[in-house]
C-alpha cells in the first residue's frame, strides 16, 4: 500500500479556532497512527481575506500543540510550494487538462465546470429566474465517518472567477491530486462540497481520496456551532492562560472521539496507538470548558516536580513574585505544595502569593466565616506562645502546640486550625496547614501571627 498522506488545509482568514485545531489534530493523529505523512497546505487564494498575522498564529499554534508537519511551509517537500498563492501555474496546468476533456466553458468572463447529464430549465424562486439544471448521476461518497453519502449536483459551477482567480473547489481538488493526498479529513461543513469535488476528480481522471468528515463542535450551551467569539474558542487564549499544550491536545482529541480503553486523560503516544477514523463519532461534539480545565489539572498533577517547577517559575516571575534572588529550595518547596491542588498555572500566582510576600490580601469572606465560631485574633493570641516554642516543625510538634493551647483555653484543637491558616496566609483553604507552616518557617509564621493580632 502506498504511504498515507493527509493534510491540514487552513485558510488564514481569522484567529486559530479550536475546530481548526481539532481538524489538524485528527489528520496528524491519523498520519502518526498509520506511519503516513502529515502535510500543511495554506489555502490563501482569497487575497482580500487572508492575512499574514493569521498565518503566523496558525504556525505558532500548531507548533505549540506539538503537531509537527512533514511537508509544508518552512519545511518544504517534494510537492511544494505549499501555499496556494504560489501555485498559480499548477492551477493553469490543471485547467488546461480539464479544458482538454471538454468539461469547461466560458460564460460571463468566468470559467465553468460542465456536469454530464440531461439538461432542463427550472424556475428558481430564490434567484427569481429560469435556470439551467442538469440531471447528473449521483455521486457516492463512502465517508469513513459518515458512512455512505449520496448526492447529485444539479448545476454547473464556476471554477475560475471572472477576475481570473480559481475558486476554492478547484484549487482544493487540484492540490489534493497534485500532492497525492490519500485521505481528506475535514470538518463536516465541507461534506456538502464533496460531490462537486468528486465530479472534478472524475473529470480530471484522478483517483478519489478517502473522505472523513468530522462532526461539528457545539458551544457549551445551546444548539449552535462554537464560533470564534465564544469563550474558549481560540487556541491563543489557552496559550496565554498557561494551559499545558499536552492537555489542550488531549482535550481536543475527546471532541468527537473516545479512547477504546475508556481513559480520558492519557499521553499522546497512547492516543496515537488507539486512534482510528472509524471510531470518530457521527454526533456533534460539545465544548466543555470545565472538562478542559479538569484535564489540564490532571496533566499538571502528573508532571514530575522538576518539570512543573520549570513551567511554573516563569509564571511567578511574570507576576513579580519570584526573582533571581528567590531562594531555590524555598521556591521548590512552595511549588511542591501547590502542584497537587492547583486548578491551573493561571491560578498559581493568586494561590501562592502569600508564600512570597508578607503583603498578601485577606479574604474577607473567609474571615467572616471563621469569625462566626470565635474571634480569630483571640485564638491566635492564645497560640503565639506555643508557636514560639516550636522546635522541629514536624507534624507532632505543630499538633502539640495546638493541642496544648486548646486545653489551656478550654477549646478544641479544631478551633485553631482555620484561624492559624487565615492569619499566616489570608485564605480559608489551600495545602495542608502543617505543610504551610513548615514551608513558611517559624519566623514568618510568628511574625504574621503577631501582625494579625495587632501586636
Ligand atoms: N481551506 C478549507 C477550510 O479552511 C479546507 C477545506 C479542506 O480541508 O478540504 O475549511
CSV table of C-alpha atoms and ligand atoms in Angstrom, one decimal:
chain,number,residue,atom,x,y,z
A,1,UNK,CA,0.0,0.0,0.0
A,2,UNK,CA,1.2,3.5,-0.8
A,3,UNK,CA,2.1,5.8,2.1
A,4,UNK,CA,-0.9,7.5,3.6
A,5,UNK,CA,-0.9,11.3,3.0
A,6,UNK,CA,-3.1,13.6,5.0
A,7,UNK,CA,-3.2,17.3,5.1
A,8,UNK,CA,-4.4,20.2,7.1
A,9,UNK,CA,-5.5,23.0,4.7
A,10,UNK,CA,-6.4,26.1,6.7
A,11,UNK,CA,-7.4,29.4,5.2
A,12,UNK,CA,-5.7,32.1,7.2
A,13,UNK,CA,-8.8,34.4,7.4
A,14,UNK,CA,-9.1,34.6,11.2
A,15,UNK,CA,-7.7,33.5,14.5
A,16,UNK,CA,-7.0,29.9,15.0
A,17,UNK,CA,-10.2,28.3,16.3
A,18,UNK,CA,-10.4,25.0,18.3
A,19,UNK,CA,-12.4,23.5,15.5
A,20,UNK,CA,-9.5,24.0,13.1
A,21,UNK,CA,-7.0,22.7,15.7
A,22,UNK,CA,-9.1,19.6,16.1
A,23,UNK,CA,-9.3,19.0,12.3
A,24,UNK,CA,-5.5,19.4,12.2
A,25,UNK,CA,-5.1,17.1,15.1
A,26,UNK,CA,-7.2,14.3,13.6
A,27,UNK,CA,-5.2,14.5,10.4
A,28,UNK,CA,-2.0,14.4,12.4
A,29,UNK,CA,-3.1,11.5,14.6
A,30,UNK,CA,-4.2,9.5,11.6
A,31,UNK,CA,-0.9,10.1,9.9
A,32,UNK,CA,1.1,9.2,13.0
A,33,UNK,CA,-1.0,6.2,13.7
A,34,UNK,CA,-0.5,4.8,10.2
A,35,UNK,CA,3.1,5.9,9.7
A,36,UNK,CA,1.9,8.3,7.0
A,37,UNK,CA,2.7,11.9,6.3
A,38,UNK,CA,1.0,15.0,7.6
A,39,UNK,CA,1.1,17.9,5.3
A,40,UNK,CA,0.4,21.6,5.9
A,41,UNK,CA,-1.1,23.4,3.0
A,42,UNK,CA,-2.1,27.0,3.2
A,43,UNK,CA,-5.3,27.8,1.3
A,44,UNK,CA,-4.7,31.5,0.9
A,45,UNK,CA,-6.2,32.2,-2.5
A,46,UNK,CA,-8.7,34.7,-1.2
A,47,UNK,CA,-6.4,37.7,-1.2
A,48,UNK,CA,-8.8,40.1,0.4
A,49,UNK,CA,-9.5,38.0,3.5
A,50,UNK,CA,-6.1,36.4,4.0
A,51,UNK,CA,-3.6,37.9,6.4
A,52,UNK,CA,0.0,37.1,7.4
A,53,UNK,CA,-0.7,37.7,11.0
A,54,UNK,CA,-3.3,34.9,11.0
A,55,UNK,CA,-0.9,32.6,9.2
A,56,UNK,CA,1.7,33.1,11.8
A,57,UNK,CA,-0.9,32.3,14.5
A,58,UNK,CA,-1.6,29.0,12.7
A,59,UNK,CA,2.1,28.1,12.6
A,60,UNK,CA,2.6,29.0,16.2
A,61,UNK,CA,-0.5,27.2,17.4
A,62,UNK,CA,0.3,24.0,15.6
A,63,UNK,CA,3.8,24.1,17.0
A,64,UNK,CA,2.6,24.9,20.5
A,65,UNK,CA,0.2,21.9,20.3
A,66,UNK,CA,3.1,19.7,19.1
A,67,UNK,CA,1.7,19.0,15.7
A,68,UNK,CA,4.8,18.8,13.5
A,69,UNK,CA,4.2,18.7,9.8
A,70,UNK,CA,6.3,16.6,7.4
A,71,UNK,CA,5.9,18.8,4.4
A,72,UNK,CA,4.7,22.4,4.2
A,73,UNK,CA,5.7,26.0,4.7
A,74,UNK,CA,9.0,26.4,6.4
A,75,UNK,CA,10.0,22.8,5.7
A,76,UNK,CA,9.4,22.3,2.0
A,77,UNK,CA,8.9,18.9,0.5
A,78,UNK,CA,8.6,17.2,-2.9
A,79,UNK,CA,5.1,18.6,-3.6
A,80,UNK,CA,5.6,22.3,-3.0
A,81,UNK,CA,5.1,25.1,-2.9
A,82,UNK,CA,2.6,24.6,-0.1
A,83,UNK,CA,0.8,27.9,-0.3
A,84,UNK,CA,-1.9,28.2,-2.8
A,85,UNK,CA,-1.0,31.8,-3.6
A,86,UNK,CA,2.3,30.4,-5.0
A,87,UNK,CA,0.7,27.7,-7.1
A,88,UNK,CA,-0.9,29.7,-10.0
A,89,UNK,CA,1.0,27.7,-12.6
A,90,UNK,CA,-0.2,24.4,-11.2
A,91,UNK,CA,-3.8,25.6,-11.5
A,92,UNK,CA,-3.2,26.7,-15.1
A,93,UNK,CA,-1.9,23.3,-16.0
A,94,UNK,CA,-4.8,21.5,-14.5
A,95,UNK,CA,-7.2,24.0,-16.1
A,96,UNK,CA,-5.7,23.1,-19.4
A,97,UNK,CA,-6.1,19.4,-18.7
A,98,UNK,CA,-9.7,19.9,-17.7
A,99,UNK,CA,-10.4,22.1,-20.7
A,100,UNK,CA,-8.9,19.4,-23.0
A,101,UNK,CA,-11.5,17.0,-21.8
A,102,UNK,CA,-14.2,19.4,-22.9
A,103,UNK,CA,-15.7,19.8,-19.4
A,104,UNK,CA,-15.2,23.5,-19.2
A,105,UNK,CA,-16.8,26.5,-20.9
A,106,UNK,CA,-16.7,30.3,-20.6
A,107,UNK,CA,-19.7,32.4,-19.6
A,108,UNK,CA,-19.8,36.0,-18.4
A,109,UNK,CA,-16.0,36.0,-18.2
A,110,UNK,CA,-15.9,33.1,-15.8
A,111,UNK,CA,-14.9,29.5,-16.5
A,112,UNK,CA,-17.5,26.9,-15.6
A,113,UNK,CA,-17.3,23.2,-15.0
A,114,UNK,CA,-19.8,21.3,-17.1
A,115,UNK,CA,-21.8,18.5,-15.4
A,116,UNK,CA,-22.7,15.4,-17.5
A,117,UNK,CA,-26.4,14.7,-17.8
A,118,UNK,CA,-29.7,15.7,-19.4
A,119,UNK,CA,-30.3,19.5,-19.2
A,120,UNK,CA,-33.6,21.1,-18.4
A,121,UNK,CA,-34.7,24.5,-17.1
A,122,UNK,CA,-36.5,25.3,-13.9
A,123,UNK,CA,-37.7,28.4,-12.2
A,124,UNK,CA,-35.5,29.3,-9.2
A,125,UNK,CA,-37.6,31.1,-6.6
A,126,UNK,CA,-34.5,32.4,-4.9
A,127,UNK,CA,-32.9,33.9,-8.0
A,128,UNK,CA,-36.4,34.6,-9.4
A,129,UNK,CA,-35.5,33.4,-12.9
A,130,UNK,CA,-35.3,30.3,-15.0
A,131,UNK,CA,-32.1,28.5,-14.5
A,132,UNK,CA,-30.5,25.6,-16.4
A,133,UNK,CA,-30.3,22.4,-14.4
A,134,UNK,CA,-28.6,19.0,-15.1
A,135,UNK,CA,-29.8,15.5,-14.2
A,136,UNK,CA,-26.3,14.3,-13.2
A,137,UNK,CA,-25.7,10.8,-11.9
A,138,UNK,CA,-25.5,11.0,-8.1
A,139,UNK,CA,-22.0,10.8,-6.6
A,140,UNK,CA,-21.5,8.2,-3.8
A,141,UNK,CA,-19.1,9.0,-1.1
A,142,UNK,CA,-18.0,6.3,1.3
A,143,UNK,CA,-17.2,8.6,4.1
A,144,UNK,CA,-15.0,6.9,6.7
A,145,UNK,CA,-17.0,8.6,9.5
A,146,UNK,CA,-20.4,9.3,8.0
A,147,UNK,CA,-20.8,6.1,6.0
A,148,UNK,CA,-22.3,6.1,2.6
A,149,UNK,CA,-23.4,9.6,1.5
A,150,UNK,CA,-25.1,10.1,-1.9
A,151,UNK,CA,-25.5,13.4,-3.5
A,152,UNK,CA,-26.1,14.7,-7.0
A,153,UNK,CA,-25.0,18.1,-8.2
A,154,UNK,CA,-27.6,19.7,-10.4
A,155,UNK,CA,-26.0,22.8,-11.7
A,156,UNK,CA,-22.7,23.6,-13.5
A,157,UNK,CA,-20.4,25.6,-11.2
A,158,UNK,CA,-17.7,28.2,-11.6
A,159,UNK,CA,-14.1,27.1,-11.3
A,160,UNK,CA,-12.4,30.4,-12.3
A,161,UNK,CA,-14.0,33.7,-11.4
A,162,UNK,CA,-14.2,36.5,-14.0
A,163,UNK,CA,-11.3,38.2,-12.2
A,164,UNK,CA,-9.1,35.2,-13.1
A,165,UNK,CA,-9.0,33.7,-9.6
A,166,UNK,CA,-9.6,30.0,-9.4
A,167,UNK,CA,-12.3,29.1,-6.8
A,168,UNK,CA,-11.9,27.0,-3.7
A,169,UNK,CA,-13.4,23.8,-5.1
A,170,UNK,CA,-11.0,23.8,-8.0
A,171,UNK,CA,-7.7,24.6,-6.2
A,172,UNK,CA,-8.6,22.3,-3.3
A,173,UNK,CA,-9.1,19.3,-5.6
A,174,UNK,CA,-6.1,20.2,-7.8
A,175,UNK,CA,-3.8,20.4,-4.8
A,176,UNK,CA,-5.1,17.2,-3.3
A,177,UNK,CA,-4.4,15.5,-6.7
A,178,UNK,CA,-1.0,17.1,-7.2
A,179,UNK,CA,0.1,16.5,-3.7
A,180,UNK,CA,-1.1,12.9,-3.9
A,181,UNK,CA,-3.4,13.0,-0.8
A,182,UNK,CA,-4.8,9.7,0.1
A,183,UNK,CA,-7.2,11.0,2.9
A,184,UNK,CA,-9.2,14.1,3.1
A,185,UNK,CA,-10.1,14.6,6.8
A,186,UNK,CA,-12.0,17.8,7.4
A,187,UNK,CA,-14.9,19.5,9.1
A,188,UNK,CA,-18.5,18.3,8.4
A,189,UNK,CA,-19.3,21.7,6.9
A,190,UNK,CA,-17.4,20.6,3.8
A,191,UNK,CA,-19.5,17.4,3.3
A,192,UNK,CA,-21.9,19.3,1.1
A,193,UNK,CA,-18.9,20.4,-1.2
A,194,UNK,CA,-17.7,16.8,-1.6
A,195,UNK,CA,-19.9,15.9,-4.5
A,196,UNK,CA,-18.6,18.8,-6.5
A,197,UNK,CA,-15.1,17.7,-5.6
A,198,UNK,CA,-15.7,14.1,-6.7
A,199,UNK,CA,-17.1,15.4,-10.0
A,200,UNK,CA,-13.8,17.2,-10.5
A,201,UNK,CA,-11.6,14.2,-9.6
A,202,UNK,CA,-13.5,12.1,-12.0
A,203,UNK,CA,-13.3,14.7,-14.8
A,204,UNK,CA,-9.6,15.0,-14.3
A,205,UNK,CA,-9.2,11.2,-14.3
A,206,UNK,CA,-7.7,11.3,-10.8
A,207,UNK,CA,-8.3,8.7,-8.1
A,208,UNK,CA,-10.7,10.0,-5.5
A,209,UNK,CA,-9.2,10.1,-2.0
A,210,UNK,CA,-10.9,8.6,1.0
A,211,UNK,CA,-13.0,11.2,2.8
A,212,UNK,CA,-13.6,11.6,6.5
A,213,UNK,CA,-15.9,14.4,7.7
A,214,UNK,CA,-15.5,15.2,11.4
A,215,UNK,CA,-18.6,16.3,13.4
A,216,UNK,CA,-19.0,19.9,14.4
A,217,UNK,CA,-18.2,21.3,17.8
A,218,UNK,CA,-21.2,22.9,19.5
A,219,UNK,CA,-20.9,25.7,22.0
A,220,UNK,CA,-21.3,24.8,25.7
A,221,UNK,CA,-24.9,25.8,25.9
A,222,UNK,CA,-27.4,25.8,23.2
A,223,UNK,CA,-27.7,24.2,19.8
A,224,UNK,CA,-25.2,26.5,17.9
A,225,UNK,CA,-21.9,25.7,16.5
A,226,UNK,CA,-19.0,27.1,18.5
A,227,UNK,CA,-17.9,30.4,16.9
A,228,UNK,CA,-14.7,32.3,17.3
A,229,UNK,CA,-16.4,34.7,19.5
A,230,UNK,CA,-17.3,32.1,22.1
A,231,UNK,CA,-15.2,31.9,25.2
A,232,UNK,CA,-12.6,29.2,24.9
A,233,UNK,CA,-12.7,29.1,21.1
A,234,UNK,CA,-9.2,30.3,20.3
A,235,UNK,CA,-6.0,28.4,20.8
A,236,UNK,CA,-4.1,31.5,21.6
A,237,UNK,CA,-6.3,32.0,24.7
A,238,UNK,CA,-5.1,28.8,26.2
A,239,UNK,CA,-1.5,29.7,25.4
A,240,UNK,CA,-1.8,33.0,27.2
A,241,UNK,CA,-3.6,31.4,30.1
A,242,UNK,CA,-0.7,29.0,30.6
A,243,UNK,CA,-2.6,25.8,29.8
A,244,UNK,CA,-0.4,22.8,29.1
A,245,UNK,CA,-0.3,22.2,25.4
A,246,UNK,CA,-0.4,18.5,26.0
A,247,UNK,CA,-3.6,18.9,28.0
A,248,UNK,CA,-5.3,21.1,25.3
A,249,UNK,CA,-4.3,18.5,22.7
A,250,UNK,CA,-5.6,15.7,24.9
A,251,UNK,CA,-8.9,17.5,25.4
A,252,UNK,CA,-9.3,18.2,21.6
A,253,UNK,CA,-8.9,14.5,20.9
A,254,UNK,CA,-12.0,13.9,23.0
A,255,UNK,CA,-14.1,16.2,20.9
A,256,UNK,CA,-15.7,13.6,18.7
A,257,UNK,CA,-13.5,10.6,19.7
A,258,UNK,CA,-13.3,8.3,22.7
A,259,UNK,CA,-10.3,6.2,23.5
A,260,UNK,CA,-11.1,2.5,23.4
A,261,UNK,CA,-9.6,1.9,26.8
A,262,UNK,CA,-12.0,4.4,28.5
A,263,UNK,CA,-9.3,6.7,29.9
A,264,UNK,CA,-9.9,10.4,29.2
A,265,UNK,CA,-6.5,11.6,30.4
A,266,UNK,CA,-3.8,9.9,28.5
A,267,UNK,CA,-0.4,10.5,27.0
A,268,UNK,CA,-0.2,11.3,23.3
A,269,UNK,CA,1.6,8.1,22.5
A,270,UNK,CA,-1.3,6.1,23.7
A,271,UNK,CA,-3.7,8.3,21.7
A,272,UNK,CA,-1.7,7.7,18.6
A,273,UNK,CA,-1.8,4.0,19.2
A,274,UNK,CA,-5.5,3.9,19.6
A,275,UNK,CA,-6.7,6.5,17.1
A,276,UNK,CA,-8.9,5.1,14.3
A,277,UNK,CA,-11.0,7.3,12.0
A,278,UNK,CA,-13.8,4.7,12.1
A,279,UNK,CA,-14.1,5.4,15.9
A,280,UNK,CA,-14.8,9.1,15.3
A,281,UNK,CA,-18.3,9.9,16.3
A,282,UNK,CA,-21.0,10.9,13.9
A,283,UNK,CA,-22.8,13.0,16.5
A,284,UNK,CA,-21.7,16.6,17.1
A,285,UNK,CA,-19.3,17.2,20.0
A,286,UNK,CA,-20.0,19.7,22.7
A,287,UNK,CA,-17.3,22.0,24.0
A,288,UNK,CA,-17.0,21.8,27.8
A,289,UNK,CA,-14.8,24.3,29.4
A,290,UNK,CA,-14.8,22.6,32.8
A,291,UNK,CA,-13.7,19.3,31.3
A,292,UNK,CA,-10.9,21.1,29.5
A,293,UNK,CA,-9.8,22.7,32.8
A,294,UNK,CA,-10.1,19.3,34.6
A,295,UNK,CA,-7.9,17.6,32.0
A,296,UNK,CA,-5.4,20.4,32.2
A,297,UNK,CA,-5.3,19.9,36.0
A,298,UNK,CA,-4.7,16.2,35.7
A,299,UNK,CA,-1.8,16.7,33.3
A,300,UNK,CA,-0.3,19.4,35.7
A,301,UNK,CA,-0.6,17.0,38.6
A,302,UNK,CA,1.1,14.2,36.7
A,303,UNK,CA,4.2,16.3,35.9
A,304,UNK,CA,7.5,15.5,37.7
A,305,UNK,CA,8.1,18.3,40.1
A,306,UNK,CA,11.1,19.4,38.2
A,307,UNK,CA,9.1,19.9,35.0
A,308,UNK,CA,6.3,21.6,36.9
A,309,UNK,CA,8.8,24.0,38.5
A,310,UNK,CA,10.3,24.7,35.1
A,311,UNK,CA,6.9,25.8,33.8
A,312,UNK,CA,5.7,27.5,37.0
A,313,UNK,CA,8.8,29.6,37.7
A,314,UNK,CA,8.3,32.0,34.7
A,315,UNK,CA,4.6,32.4,35.6
A,316,UNK,CA,5.6,33.5,39.1
A,317,UNK,CA,8.3,35.7,37.7
A,318,UNK,CA,5.9,37.4,35.4
A,319,UNK,CA,3.6,38.1,38.3
A,320,UNK,CA,6.5,39.7,40.1
A,321,UNK,CA,6.5,37.2,42.9
A,322,UNK,CA,9.8,35.5,42.1
A,323,UNK,CA,13.1,36.9,41.0
A,324,UNK,CA,16.7,35.7,40.6
A,325,UNK,CA,17.3,36.3,44.3
A,326,UNK,CA,14.5,34.0,45.4
A,327,UNK,CA,15.9,31.0,47.3
A,328,UNK,CA,15.8,28.0,45.0
A,329,UNK,CA,15.0,25.4,47.7
A,330,UNK,CA,12.2,27.6,49.1
A,331,UNK,CA,10.7,28.0,45.7
A,332,UNK,CA,10.8,24.2,45.1
A,333,UNK,CA,9.1,23.5,48.4
A,334,UNK,CA,6.3,26.0,47.7
A,335,UNK,CA,5.8,24.6,44.2
A,336,UNK,CA,5.7,21.0,45.6
A,337,UNK,CA,2.9,22.1,47.9
A,338,UNK,CA,0.9,23.9,45.2
A,339,UNK,CA,1.2,21.4,42.4
A,340,UNK,CA,-1.3,18.9,43.8
A,341,UNK,CA,-4.4,21.1,44.1
A,342,UNK,CA,-3.6,23.8,41.6
A,343,UNK,CA,-6.6,24.3,39.2
A,344,UNK,CA,-4.2,25.7,36.5
A,345,UNK,CA,-1.0,27.6,36.1
A,346,UNK,CA,-3.1,30.7,35.5
A,347,UNK,CA,-4.2,30.5,39.2
A,348,UNK,CA,-0.7,29.9,40.6
A,349,UNK,CA,0.2,33.5,41.4
A,350,UNK,CA,-3.0,34.1,43.3
A,351,UNK,CA,-2.8,30.9,45.2
A,352,UNK,CA,0.8,31.1,46.2
A,353,UNK,CA,1.2,34.9,46.7
A,354,UNK,CA,1.4,34.6,50.5
A,355,UNK,CA,4.5,32.4,50.2
A,356,UNK,CA,6.4,35.2,48.5
A,357,UNK,CA,5.3,38.4,50.2
A,358,UNK,CA,4.1,39.4,53.7
A,359,UNK,CA,1.9,41.9,52.0
A,360,UNK,CA,-0.9,39.5,50.9
A,361,UNK,CA,-4.6,40.3,50.9
A,362,UNK,CA,-7.0,38.8,53.5
A,363,UNK,CA,-10.1,37.1,52.0
A,364,UNK,CA,-12.9,38.9,53.9
A,365,UNK,CA,-15.4,36.2,53.1
A,366,UNK,CA,-13.2,33.6,54.7
A,367,UNK,CA,-12.6,35.9,57.7
A,368,UNK,CA,-16.4,36.3,58.2
A,369,UNK,CA,-16.9,32.6,58.1
A,370,UNK,CA,-14.1,31.9,60.6
A,371,UNK,CA,-15.2,34.7,62.9
A,372,UNK,CA,-18.6,33.1,63.3
A,373,UNK,CA,-17.0,30.4,65.5
A,374,UNK,CA,-14.8,32.6,67.6
A,375,UNK,CA,-12.6,35.8,67.2
A,376,UNK,CA,-9.6,34.5,65.2
A,377,UNK,CA,-7.4,37.3,66.7
A,378,UNK,CA,-8.1,36.0,70.2
A,379,UNK,CA,-7.3,32.4,69.1
A,380,UNK,CA,-4.0,33.5,67.5
A,381,UNK,CA,-3.1,35.5,70.6
A,382,UNK,CA,-3.6,32.3,72.7
A,383,UNK,CA,-1.5,30.3,70.2
A,384,UNK,CA,1.6,32.6,69.9
A,385,UNK,CA,3.4,31.4,73.0
A,386,UNK,CA,3.2,27.8,71.8
A,387,UNK,CA,4.3,28.8,68.3
A,388,UNK,CA,7.3,30.4,69.8
A,389,UNK,CA,8.3,27.1,71.4
A,390,UNK,CA,8.1,25.2,68.1
A,391,UNK,CA,11.3,23.2,67.5
A,392,UNK,CA,11.3,20.7,64.7
A,393,UNK,CA,8.2,21.9,62.9
A,394,UNK,CA,7.2,18.3,62.2
A,395,UNK,CA,3.5,17.3,62.4
A,396,UNK,CA,3.8,16.1,66.0
A,397,UNK,CA,5.5,19.4,67.1
A,398,UNK,CA,2.8,21.5,65.4
A,399,UNK,CA,0.0,19.3,66.8
A,400,UNK,CA,1.4,19.6,70.3
A,401,UNK,CA,1.4,23.4,70.1
A,402,UNK,CA,-2.2,23.4,69.0
A,403,UNK,CA,-3.4,20.7,71.5
A,404,UNK,CA,-1.7,22.3,74.4
A,405,UNK,CA,-3.1,25.8,73.6
A,406,UNK,CA,-6.5,24.3,73.2
A,407,UNK,CA,-6.6,22.5,76.5
A,408,UNK,CA,-5.1,25.5,78.3
A,409,UNK,CA,-8.0,27.7,77.0
A,410,UNK,CA,-10.9,25.2,77.3
A,411,UNK,CA,-11.1,25.0,73.5
A,412,UNK,CA,-10.8,22.2,70.9
A,413,UNK,CA,-7.8,21.9,68.6
A,414,UNK,CA,-10.1,22.4,65.7
A,415,UNK,CA,-10.8,25.9,66.9
A,416,UNK,CA,-7.2,26.9,66.0
A,417,UNK,CA,-6.7,25.4,62.5
A,418,UNK,CA,-8.7,27.9,60.5
A,419,UNK,CA,-7.6,31.0,62.4
A,420,UNK,CA,-3.9,29.9,62.1
A,421,UNK,CA,-4.2,29.3,58.4
A,422,UNK,CA,-6.0,32.6,57.9
A,423,UNK,CA,-3.5,34.6,59.9
A,424,UNK,CA,-0.5,33.3,58.0
A,425,UNK,CA,-2.0,33.1,54.5
A,426,UNK,CA,-5.1,35.3,54.4
A,427,UNK,CA,-7.2,32.5,52.9
A,428,UNK,CA,-9.6,29.8,54.1
A,429,UNK,CA,-8.1,26.9,52.1
A,430,UNK,CA,-5.0,25.5,50.4
A,431,UNK,CA,-2.4,22.9,51.1
A,432,UNK,CA,-2.3,21.0,54.3
A,433,UNK,CA,-1.9,23.5,57.2
A,434,UNK,CA,1.2,21.7,58.7
A,435,UNK,CA,2.9,21.9,55.4
A,436,UNK,CA,2.2,25.6,55.0
A,437,UNK,CA,3.6,26.3,58.5
A,438,UNK,CA,6.7,24.2,57.7
A,439,UNK,CA,7.4,25.8,54.4
A,440,UNK,CA,6.8,29.4,55.6
A,441,UNK,CA,9.1,28.6,58.6
A,442,UNK,CA,8.8,29.5,62.2
A,443,UNK,CA,9.9,33.2,61.9
A,444,UNK,CA,7.5,34.1,59.2
A,445,UNK,CA,4.6,32.2,61.0
A,446,UNK,CA,5.2,34.1,64.2
A,447,UNK,CA,5.7,37.5,62.6
A,448,UNK,CA,2.4,37.0,60.7
A,449,UNK,CA,0.6,35.8,63.7
A,450,UNK,CA,1.7,38.8,65.7
A,451,UNK,CA,0.8,41.2,62.9
A,452,UNK,CA,-2.6,39.6,62.7
A,453,UNK,CA,-3.3,40.2,66.4
A,454,UNK,CA,-2.2,43.8,66.0
A,455,UNK,CA,0.9,43.3,68.1
B,1,LIG,N1,-9.4,25.8,3.4
B,1,LIG,C1,-10.5,24.9,3.8
B,1,LIG,C2,-11.0,25.4,5.1
B,1,LIG,O1,-10.4,26.2,5.7
B,1,LIG,C3,-10.1,23.5,3.8
B,1,LIG,C4,-11.0,22.5,3.3
B,1,LIG,C5,-10.5,21.1,3.2
B,1,LIG,O2,-9.8,20.7,4.2
B,1,LIG,O3,-10.6,20.5,2.2
B,1,LIG,O4,-12.0,25.0,5.6
